[in-house]
Every structure is written in C-alpha cells, then in structure tokens.
Amino acid sequence: MTIRVLLADDEALLRMAFTTVLDAQPDMETVGSAADGDEAVRLARRLRPDVVLMDVRMPGTDGIEATRRVSRVSPESRVLILTTFDLDEYAFAGLRAGAAGFLLKNVRPEVLLSAIRDVAAGDAVVSPRITRRLLETFSPHIPSGCSDRQQQRLRLLSTRERQVLVQVARGLSNAEVAATLCLAEATVKSHLGRILHKLDLRDRVQAVVFAYDTRIVHPD
C-alpha cells in the first residue's frame, strides 16, 4: 500500500526537500503541497491523504487551527505536527487539536520516514516519556476540572483499565506498565485497546492528554 502524504509548510525549499525524500520511497507518494493552513485544509478535503505533515507557523491559518479543521473535513487523515524546540507549546496544542504526534523540523530523514509509516499504520509517534515531559511543561495551560462528558466516559473504565491509563499517562511503555501492575504485556495492550474504544480516543497520545485533562494524573 502506498502512503499518500500531503505537505503543509510555507517554506518552498523545505517542501521540495520533503517531496524528494518521500517520493524516493517505494511505499510513499506526495499527493499535494500547501503553503498555508487554508490551502492544507482544502487539499486535505479534496485529496484525502493518509498523512499530513503540518508546519506550525504558517501565514493566515496556522498549523494548529489547520489540524483541527483537517480532523473534521478528513478524519481518516493523520496529522503529524512539525515544530522546533522553541515552539513545543504549539505541539501540545496540536495534539489536543487532533494531531497524531509531532516531530522536530530538523529530524533525520530516516526518523521522519519511520514516523510517517507509524502514523499511517494508526500509531502515535510521540514516545510516552516525551509526551509526559511535554504535558508537564505546559500543564498550566490545561483547563482545571473535568467536564460531565469526561466524567461519564471515565465511569466506563474498569478499575484495572483506569490503573493502566494512569501508568500510560505517567510515561510508562507497555512493558513497564506490565511490570508495574504484574500483568503480561499482551494484557496491557488489550486493556489499552479497550480504554481507547471506551473513551472514544484514537491513540496513546490522546489517552495521555485525556488523563491530564481529567486530572487522573498530575505533573510531578
């Protein structure tokens, strides 16, 4: 299966570089290129790409709002936020807007390609520990309290599923959660799958954001 990728970045040279790298792969194809957020949303609606590489800073509609709109108009498209060290707060906002993860813009080509493949396969590309550090850093921006809908969704979880969610939100991998809770790793994966289904979440990143939003866990 060919992974269809849409690029959204206001730097033409960067779009050209990404296109060269992606189109050299036997399993990838660049199907569109956008110079701003509005164009990215229009192309995503028309082209229905598998993955959207979305820059944060673009003229007009920025990458965060564009991510939110792409998630609505083309829900099957997975958005990968591109950011820099000094823009991590936008990466957090992007995750909450529906992005599947984020990468630094100066990432090595092999890491970028691996991330695109992971995202296309339905995985998040933000490691648990990186997710935790990001959320801890910007936790003051997380609204306090838990909405009625979130409370209703939380009540769907069993005690064990809630325990697994807490450990995942604390930055543990599946293997580490298994060791902590004295479970088989396959059992942890099954619990996590049920958690995502019950909470109507797409991936591990959204589960971590949900846990912090609802204050199941608190930053150290």
PDB file of C-alpha atoms in Angstrom:
ATOM      1  CA  MET A   1       0.000   0.000   0.000  1.00  0.00           C
ATOM      2  CA  THR A   2       1.285   3.443  -0.930  1.00  0.00           C
ATOM      3  CA  ILE A   3       1.135   6.047   1.836  1.00  0.00           C
ATOM      4  CA  ARG A   4      -0.283   9.269   0.394  1.00  0.00           C
ATOM      5  CA  VAL A   5       1.258  12.330   2.033  1.00  0.00           C
ATOM      6  CA  LEU A   6       0.194  15.976   1.972  1.00  0.00           C
ATOM      7  CA  LEU A   7       2.825  18.597   2.847  1.00  0.00           C
ATOM      8  CA  ALA A   8       1.894  21.886   4.530  1.00  0.00           C
ATOM      9  CA  ASP A   9       4.726  24.357   5.052  1.00  0.00           C
ATOM     10  CA  ASP A  10       5.238  27.954   3.983  1.00  0.00           C
ATOM     11  CA  GLU A  11       8.901  27.306   3.096  1.00  0.00           C
ATOM     12  CA  ALA A  12       9.054  26.207  -0.541  1.00  0.00           C
ATOM     13  CA  LEU A  13      12.561  24.774  -0.233  1.00  0.00           C
ATOM     14  CA  LEU A  14      11.533  22.635   2.701  1.00  0.00           C
ATOM     15  CA  ARG A  15       8.520  21.320   0.818  1.00  0.00           C
ATOM     16  CA  MET A  16      10.794  20.442  -2.103  1.00  0.00           C
ATOM     17  CA  ALA A  17      13.229  18.660   0.211  1.00  0.00           C
ATOM     18  CA  PHE A  18      10.463  16.646   1.862  1.00  0.00           C
ATOM     19  CA  THR A  19       8.979  15.775  -1.521  1.00  0.00           C
ATOM     20  CA  THR A  20      12.333  14.498  -2.762  1.00  0.00           C
ATOM     21  CA  VAL A  21      12.792  12.296   0.294  1.00  0.00           C
ATOM     22  CA  LEU A  22       9.225  10.960   0.312  1.00  0.00           C
ATOM     23  CA  ASP A  23       8.911  10.262  -3.404  1.00  0.00           C
ATOM     24  CA  ALA A  24      12.158   8.283  -3.314  1.00  0.00           C
ATOM     25  CA  GLN A  25      10.431   5.715  -1.085  1.00  0.00           C
ATOM     26  CA  PRO A  26       8.688   2.769  -2.755  1.00  0.00           C
ATOM     27  CA  ASP A  27       5.763   2.969  -0.326  1.00  0.00           C
ATOM     28  CA  MET A  28       5.174   6.745  -0.268  1.00  0.00           C
ATOM     29  CA  GLU A  29       3.791   9.386  -2.583  1.00  0.00           C
ATOM     30  CA  THR A  30       3.487  13.140  -2.159  1.00  0.00           C
ATOM     31  CA  VAL A  31      -0.038  13.939  -3.352  1.00  0.00           C
ATOM     32  CA  GLY A  32      -0.166  17.647  -2.536  1.00  0.00           C
ATOM     33  CA  SER A  33       1.754  20.645  -1.278  1.00  0.00           C
ATOM     34  CA  ALA A  34       0.288  23.597   0.639  1.00  0.00           C
ATOM     35  CA  ALA A  35       1.916  26.896   1.547  1.00  0.00           C
ATOM     36  CA  ASP A  36      -0.576  27.831   4.276  1.00  0.00           C
ATOM     37  CA  GLY A  37      -3.182  26.348   6.571  1.00  0.00           C
ATOM     38  CA  ASP A  38      -6.225  27.229   4.477  1.00  0.00           C
ATOM     39  CA  GLU A  39      -4.745  25.527   1.427  1.00  0.00           C
ATOM     40  CA  ALA A  40      -3.833  22.498   3.540  1.00  0.00           C
ATOM     41  CA  VAL A  41      -7.462  22.127   4.656  1.00  0.00           C
ATOM     42  CA  ARG A  42      -8.757  22.484   1.092  1.00  0.00           C
ATOM     43  CA  LEU A  43      -6.315  19.904  -0.241  1.00  0.00           C
ATOM     44  CA  ALA A  44      -6.995  17.501   2.629  1.00  0.00           C
ATOM     45  CA  ARG A  45     -10.728  17.682   1.915  1.00  0.00           C
ATOM     46  CA  ARG A  46     -10.176  17.003  -1.785  1.00  0.00           C
ATOM     47  CA  LEU A  47      -7.263  14.556  -1.726  1.00  0.00           C
ATOM     48  CA  ARG A  48      -7.971  12.607   1.492  1.00  0.00           C
ATOM     49  CA  PRO A  49      -4.279  11.892   2.205  1.00  0.00           C
ATOM     50  CA  ASP A  50      -3.208   9.217   4.643  1.00  0.00           C
ATOM     51  CA  VAL A  51      -0.779  11.558   6.414  1.00  0.00           C
ATOM     52  CA  VAL A  52      -0.477  15.347   6.572  1.00  0.00           C
ATOM     53  CA  LEU A  53       2.891  16.849   7.529  1.00  0.00           C
ATOM     54  CA  MET A  54       1.791  20.104   9.117  1.00  0.00           C
ATOM     55  CA  ASP A  55       4.071  23.006   9.956  1.00  0.00           C
ATOM     56  CA  VAL A  56       3.027  25.052  12.991  1.00  0.00           C
ATOM     57  CA  ARG A  57       3.890  28.545  11.833  1.00  0.00           C
ATOM     58  CA  MET A  58       2.279  29.498   8.544  1.00  0.00           C
ATOM     59  CA  PRO A  59       0.707  32.718   7.305  1.00  0.00           C
ATOM     60  CA  GLY A  60      -3.025  33.106   7.775  1.00  0.00           C
ATOM     61  CA  THR A  61      -4.442  29.956   9.328  1.00  0.00           C
ATOM     62  CA  ASP A  62      -1.692  28.397  11.404  1.00  0.00           C
ATOM     63  CA  GLY A  63      -0.914  24.701  11.687  1.00  0.00           C
ATOM     64  CA  ILE A  64      -2.903  24.225  14.897  1.00  0.00           C
ATOM     65  CA  GLU A  65      -6.175  25.539  13.508  1.00  0.00           C
ATOM     66  CA  ALA A  66      -5.500  23.747  10.216  1.00  0.00           C
ATOM     67  CA  THR A  67      -5.002  20.489  12.136  1.00  0.00           C
ATOM     68  CA  ARG A  68      -8.332  20.997  13.888  1.00  0.00           C
ATOM     69  CA  ARG A  69     -10.075  21.591  10.566  1.00  0.00           C
ATOM     70  CA  VAL A  70      -8.371  18.692   8.789  1.00  0.00           C
ATOM     71  CA  SER A  71      -9.511  16.402  11.597  1.00  0.00           C
ATOM     72  CA  ARG A  72     -13.087  17.469  10.799  1.00  0.00           C
ATOM     73  CA  VAL A  73     -13.075  17.519   6.994  1.00  0.00           C
ATOM     74  CA  SER A  74     -10.859  14.449   6.502  1.00  0.00           C
ATOM     75  CA  PRO A  75     -10.968  12.378   9.706  1.00  0.00           C
ATOM     76  CA  GLU A  76      -9.180   9.484   8.052  1.00  0.00           C
ATOM     77  CA  SER A  77      -6.110  11.696   7.508  1.00  0.00           C
ATOM     78  CA  ARG A  78      -3.495  11.579  10.258  1.00  0.00           C
ATOM     79  CA  VAL A  79      -1.705  14.837  11.033  1.00  0.00           C
ATOM     80  CA  LEU A  80       1.942  14.951  12.039  1.00  0.00           C
ATOM     81  CA  ILE A  81       2.910  18.325  13.510  1.00  0.00           C
ATOM     82  CA  LEU A  82       6.313  19.745  12.584  1.00  0.00           C
ATOM     83  CA  THR A  83       7.797  22.007  15.223  1.00  0.00           C
ATOM     84  CA  THR A  84      11.021  23.395  16.653  1.00  0.00           C
ATOM     85  CA  PHE A  85      12.404  23.412  20.185  1.00  0.00           C
ATOM     86  CA  ASP A  86      11.063  26.877  20.895  1.00  0.00           C
ATOM     87  CA  LEU A  87       7.558  26.004  19.669  1.00  0.00           C
ATOM     88  CA  ASP A  88       6.763  22.993  21.827  1.00  0.00           C
ATOM     89  CA  GLU A  89       3.712  24.707  23.279  1.00  0.00           C
ATOM     90  CA  TYR A  90       2.245  24.627  19.784  1.00  0.00           C
ATOM     91  CA  ALA A  91       2.998  20.933  19.556  1.00  0.00           C
ATOM     92  CA  PHE A  92       0.904  20.411  22.689  1.00  0.00           C
ATOM     93  CA  ALA A  93      -1.917  22.451  21.201  1.00  0.00           C
ATOM     94  CA  GLY A  94      -1.611  20.382  18.042  1.00  0.00           C
ATOM     95  CA  LEU A  95      -2.032  17.134  19.954  1.00  0.00           C
ATOM     96  CA  ARG A  96      -5.181  18.466  21.538  1.00  0.00           C
ATOM     97  CA  ALA A  97      -6.408  19.609  18.115  1.00  0.00           C
ATOM     98  CA  GLY A  98      -6.239  16.022  16.865  1.00  0.00           C
ATOM     99  CA  ALA A  99      -2.681  15.507  15.645  1.00  0.00           C
ATOM    100  CA  ALA A 100      -1.244  12.005  15.870  1.00  0.00           C
ATOM    101  CA  GLY A 101       2.080  13.327  17.126  1.00  0.00           C
ATOM    102  CA  PHE A 102       4.875  15.755  16.461  1.00  0.00           C
ATOM    103  CA  LEU A 103       8.418  15.871  15.175  1.00  0.00           C
ATOM    104  CA  LEU A 104      11.168  18.439  15.162  1.00  0.00           C
ATOM    105  CA  LYS A 105      11.640  20.025  11.750  1.00  0.00           C
ATOM    106  CA  ASN A 106      15.336  19.133  11.709  1.00  0.00           C
ATOM    107  CA  VAL A 107      14.666  15.429  12.283  1.00  0.00           C
ATOM    108  CA  ARG A 108      16.792  12.942  10.340  1.00  0.00           C
ATOM    109  CA  PRO A 109      15.151  11.649   7.140  1.00  0.00           C
ATOM    110  CA  GLU A 110      15.031   8.058   8.386  1.00  0.00           C
ATOM    111  CA  VAL A 111      13.222   9.167  11.544  1.00  0.00           C
ATOM    112  CA  LEU A 112      10.727  11.180   9.504  1.00  0.00           C
ATOM    113  CA  LEU A 113      10.032   8.234   7.210  1.00  0.00           C
ATOM    114  CA  SER A 114       9.593   5.865  10.125  1.00  0.00           C
ATOM    115  CA  ALA A 115       7.221   8.313  11.811  1.00  0.00           C
ATOM    116  CA  ILE A 116       5.106   8.644   8.676  1.00  0.00           C
ATOM    117  CA  ARG A 117       4.818   4.878   8.404  1.00  0.00           C
ATOM    118  CA  ASP A 118       3.880   4.577  12.075  1.00  0.00           C
ATOM    119  CA  VAL A 119       1.246   7.284  11.810  1.00  0.00           C
ATOM    120  CA  ALA A 120      -0.206   5.759   8.639  1.00  0.00           C
ATOM    121  CA  ALA A 121      -0.470   2.446  10.490  1.00  0.00           C
ATOM    122  CA  GLY A 122      -2.507   4.110  13.224  1.00  0.00           C
ATOM    123  CA  ASP A 123       0.184   4.587  15.844  1.00  0.00           C
ATOM    124  CA  ALA A 124       1.243   7.765  17.614  1.00  0.00           C
ATOM    125  CA  VAL A 125       4.804   8.888  17.037  1.00  0.00           C
ATOM    126  CA  VAL A 126       5.357  10.647  20.339  1.00  0.00           C
ATOM    127  CA  SER A 127       7.081   8.378  22.829  1.00  0.00           C
ATOM    128  CA  PRO A 128       5.388   8.124  26.239  1.00  0.00           C
ATOM    129  CA  ARG A 129       8.214   9.877  28.042  1.00  0.00           C
ATOM    130  CA  ILE A 130       8.343  12.748  25.545  1.00  0.00           C
ATOM    131  CA  THR A 131       4.582  13.094  25.839  1.00  0.00           C
ATOM    132  CA  ARG A 132       4.846  13.254  29.587  1.00  0.00           C
ATOM    133  CA  ARG A 133       7.567  15.910  29.528  1.00  0.00           C
ATOM    134  CA  LEU A 134       5.545  17.964  27.091  1.00  0.00           C
ATOM    135  CA  LEU A 135       2.412  17.795  29.199  1.00  0.00           C
ATOM    136  CA  GLU A 136       4.274  18.516  32.415  1.00  0.00           C
ATOM    137  CA  THR A 137       5.899  21.559  30.873  1.00  0.00           C
ATOM    138  CA  PHE A 138       2.633  23.001  29.648  1.00  0.00           C
ATOM    139  CA  SER A 139       0.238  21.624  32.260  1.00  0.00           C
ATOM    140  CA  PRO A 140      -0.649  25.160  33.443  1.00  0.00           C
ATOM    141  CA  HIS A 141      -2.438  25.567  30.105  1.00  0.00           C
ATOM    142  CA  ILE A 142      -4.625  22.507  30.761  1.00  0.00           C
ATOM    143  CA  PRO A 143      -8.069  23.572  31.999  1.00  0.00           C
ATOM    144  CA  SER A 144      -8.786  22.524  35.565  1.00  0.00           C
ATOM    145  CA  GLY A 145     -11.685  20.266  36.344  1.00  0.00           C
ATOM    146  CA  CYS A 146     -13.432  17.532  34.433  1.00  0.00           C
ATOM    147  CA  SER A 147     -16.463  18.008  32.207  1.00  0.00           C
ATOM    148  CA  ASP A 148     -19.636  15.985  32.679  1.00  0.00           C
ATOM    149  CA  ARG A 149     -18.984  14.144  29.416  1.00  0.00           C
ATOM    150  CA  GLN A 150     -15.463  13.252  30.531  1.00  0.00           C
ATOM    151  CA  GLN A 151     -16.807  12.002  33.850  1.00  0.00           C
ATOM    152  CA  GLN A 152     -19.300   9.812  32.030  1.00  0.00           C
ATOM    153  CA  ARG A 153     -16.561   8.380  29.853  1.00  0.00           C
ATOM    154  CA  LEU A 154     -14.334   7.741  32.868  1.00  0.00           C
ATOM    155  CA  ARG A 155     -17.078   5.718  34.529  1.00  0.00           C
ATOM    156  CA  LEU A 156     -16.951   3.303  31.598  1.00  0.00           C
ATOM    157  CA  LEU A 157     -13.472   2.167  32.632  1.00  0.00           C
ATOM    158  CA  SER A 158     -12.904  -0.771  34.916  1.00  0.00           C
ATOM    159  CA  THR A 159     -10.592  -0.383  37.895  1.00  0.00           C
ATOM    160  CA  ARG A 160      -7.796  -2.179  36.049  1.00  0.00           C
ATOM    161  CA  GLU A 161      -8.273  -0.110  32.899  1.00  0.00           C
ATOM    162  CA  ARG A 162      -8.051   3.048  34.965  1.00  0.00           C
ATOM    163  CA  GLN A 163      -4.840   1.777  36.555  1.00  0.00           C
ATOM    164  CA  VAL A 164      -3.385   1.114  33.111  1.00  0.00           C
ATOM    165  CA  LEU A 165      -4.396   4.587  31.915  1.00  0.00           C
ATOM    166  CA  VAL A 166      -2.662   6.180  34.904  1.00  0.00           C
ATOM    167  CA  GLN A 167       0.584   4.343  34.201  1.00  0.00           C
ATOM    168  CA  VAL A 168       0.461   5.157  30.495  1.00  0.00           C
ATOM    169  CA  ALA A 169      -0.083   8.827  31.330  1.00  0.00           C
ATOM    170  CA  ARG A 170       2.899   8.746  33.666  1.00  0.00           C
ATOM    171  CA  GLY A 171       5.094   7.911  30.705  1.00  0.00           C
ATOM    172  CA  LEU A 172       5.497   4.144  31.025  1.00  0.00           C
ATOM    173  CA  SER A 173       5.794   1.903  27.996  1.00  0.00           C
ATOM    174  CA  ASN A 174       3.565  -1.161  27.698  1.00  0.00           C
ATOM    175  CA  ALA A 175       6.359  -3.348  29.043  1.00  0.00           C
ATOM    176  CA  GLU A 176       6.889  -1.036  32.011  1.00  0.00           C
ATOM    177  CA  VAL A 177       3.149  -0.908  32.733  1.00  0.00           C
ATOM    178  CA  ALA A 178       3.093  -4.702  32.653  1.00  0.00           C
ATOM    179  CA  ALA A 179       5.959  -4.918  35.152  1.00  0.00           C
ATOM    180  CA  THR A 180       4.400  -2.289  37.424  1.00  0.00           C
ATOM    181  CA  LEU A 181       0.963  -3.910  37.518  1.00  0.00           C
ATOM    182  CA  CYS A 182       2.211  -7.519  37.354  1.00  0.00           C
ATOM    183  CA  LEU A 183       0.488  -8.171  34.040  1.00  0.00           C
ATOM    184  CA  ALA A 184       1.506  -9.701  30.742  1.00  0.00           C
ATOM    185  CA  GLU A 185       2.462  -7.128  28.110  1.00  0.00           C
ATOM    186  CA  ALA A 186      -0.208  -8.549  25.790  1.00  0.00           C
ATOM    187  CA  THR A 187      -2.776  -7.955  28.534  1.00  0.00           C
ATOM    188  CA  VAL A 188      -1.696  -4.333  28.825  1.00  0.00           C
ATOM    189  CA  LYS A 189      -2.131  -3.898  25.071  1.00  0.00           C
ATOM    190  CA  SER A 190      -5.624  -5.382  25.313  1.00  0.00           C
ATOM    191  CA  HIS A 191      -6.522  -3.058  28.185  1.00  0.00           C
ATOM    192  CA  LEU A 192      -5.199  -0.060  26.278  1.00  0.00           C
ATOM    193  CA  GLY A 193      -7.247  -1.000  23.238  1.00  0.00           C
ATOM    194  CA  ARG A 194     -10.397  -1.171  25.348  1.00  0.00           C
ATOM    195  CA  ILE A 195      -9.534   2.156  27.003  1.00  0.00           C
ATOM    196  CA  LEU A 196      -9.234   3.858  23.619  1.00  0.00           C
ATOM    197  CA  HIS A 197     -12.516   2.336  22.493  1.00  0.00           C
ATOM    198  CA  LYS A 198     -14.450   3.264  25.636  1.00  0.00           C
ATOM    199  CA  LEU A 199     -13.106   6.802  25.768  1.00  0.00           C
ATOM    200  CA  ASP A 200     -13.544   7.276  22.011  1.00  0.00           C
ATOM    201  CA  LEU A 201      -9.871   8.147  21.602  1.00  0.00           C
ATOM    202  CA  ARG A 202      -7.694   7.491  18.579  1.00  0.00           C
ATOM    203  CA  ASP A 203      -4.306   6.677  20.041  1.00  0.00           C
ATOM    204  CA  ARG A 204      -1.987   6.653  23.042  1.00  0.00           C
ATOM    205  CA  VAL A 205      -1.234  10.371  22.791  1.00  0.00           C
ATOM    206  CA  GLN A 206      -4.899  11.275  23.070  1.00  0.00           C
ATOM    207  CA  ALA A 207      -5.207   8.928  26.040  1.00  0.00           C
ATOM    208  CA  VAL A 208      -2.392  10.756  27.827  1.00  0.00           C
ATOM    209  CA  VAL A 209      -3.933  14.148  27.054  1.00  0.00           C
ATOM    210  CA  PHE A 210      -7.287  12.868  28.349  1.00  0.00           C
ATOM    211  CA  ALA A 211      -5.689  11.657  31.581  1.00  0.00           C
ATOM    212  CA  TYR A 212      -4.112  15.066  32.200  1.00  0.00           C
ATOM    213  CA  ASP A 213      -7.248  16.925  31.169  1.00  0.00           C
ATOM    214  CA  THR A 214      -9.316  14.979  33.683  1.00  0.00           C
ATOM    215  CA  ARG A 215      -6.608  15.205  36.374  1.00  0.00           C
ATOM    216  CA  ILE A 216      -6.374  11.445  36.755  1.00  0.00           C
ATOM    217  CA  VAL A 217      -2.694  12.194  36.937  1.00  0.00           C
ATOM    218  CA  HIS A 218      -0.919  15.377  37.940  1.00  0.00           C
ATOM    219  CA  PRO A 219       2.501  16.620  36.835  1.00  0.00           C
ATOM    220  CA  ASP A 220       5.206  15.939  39.390  1.00  0.00           C
TER     221      ASP A 220
END
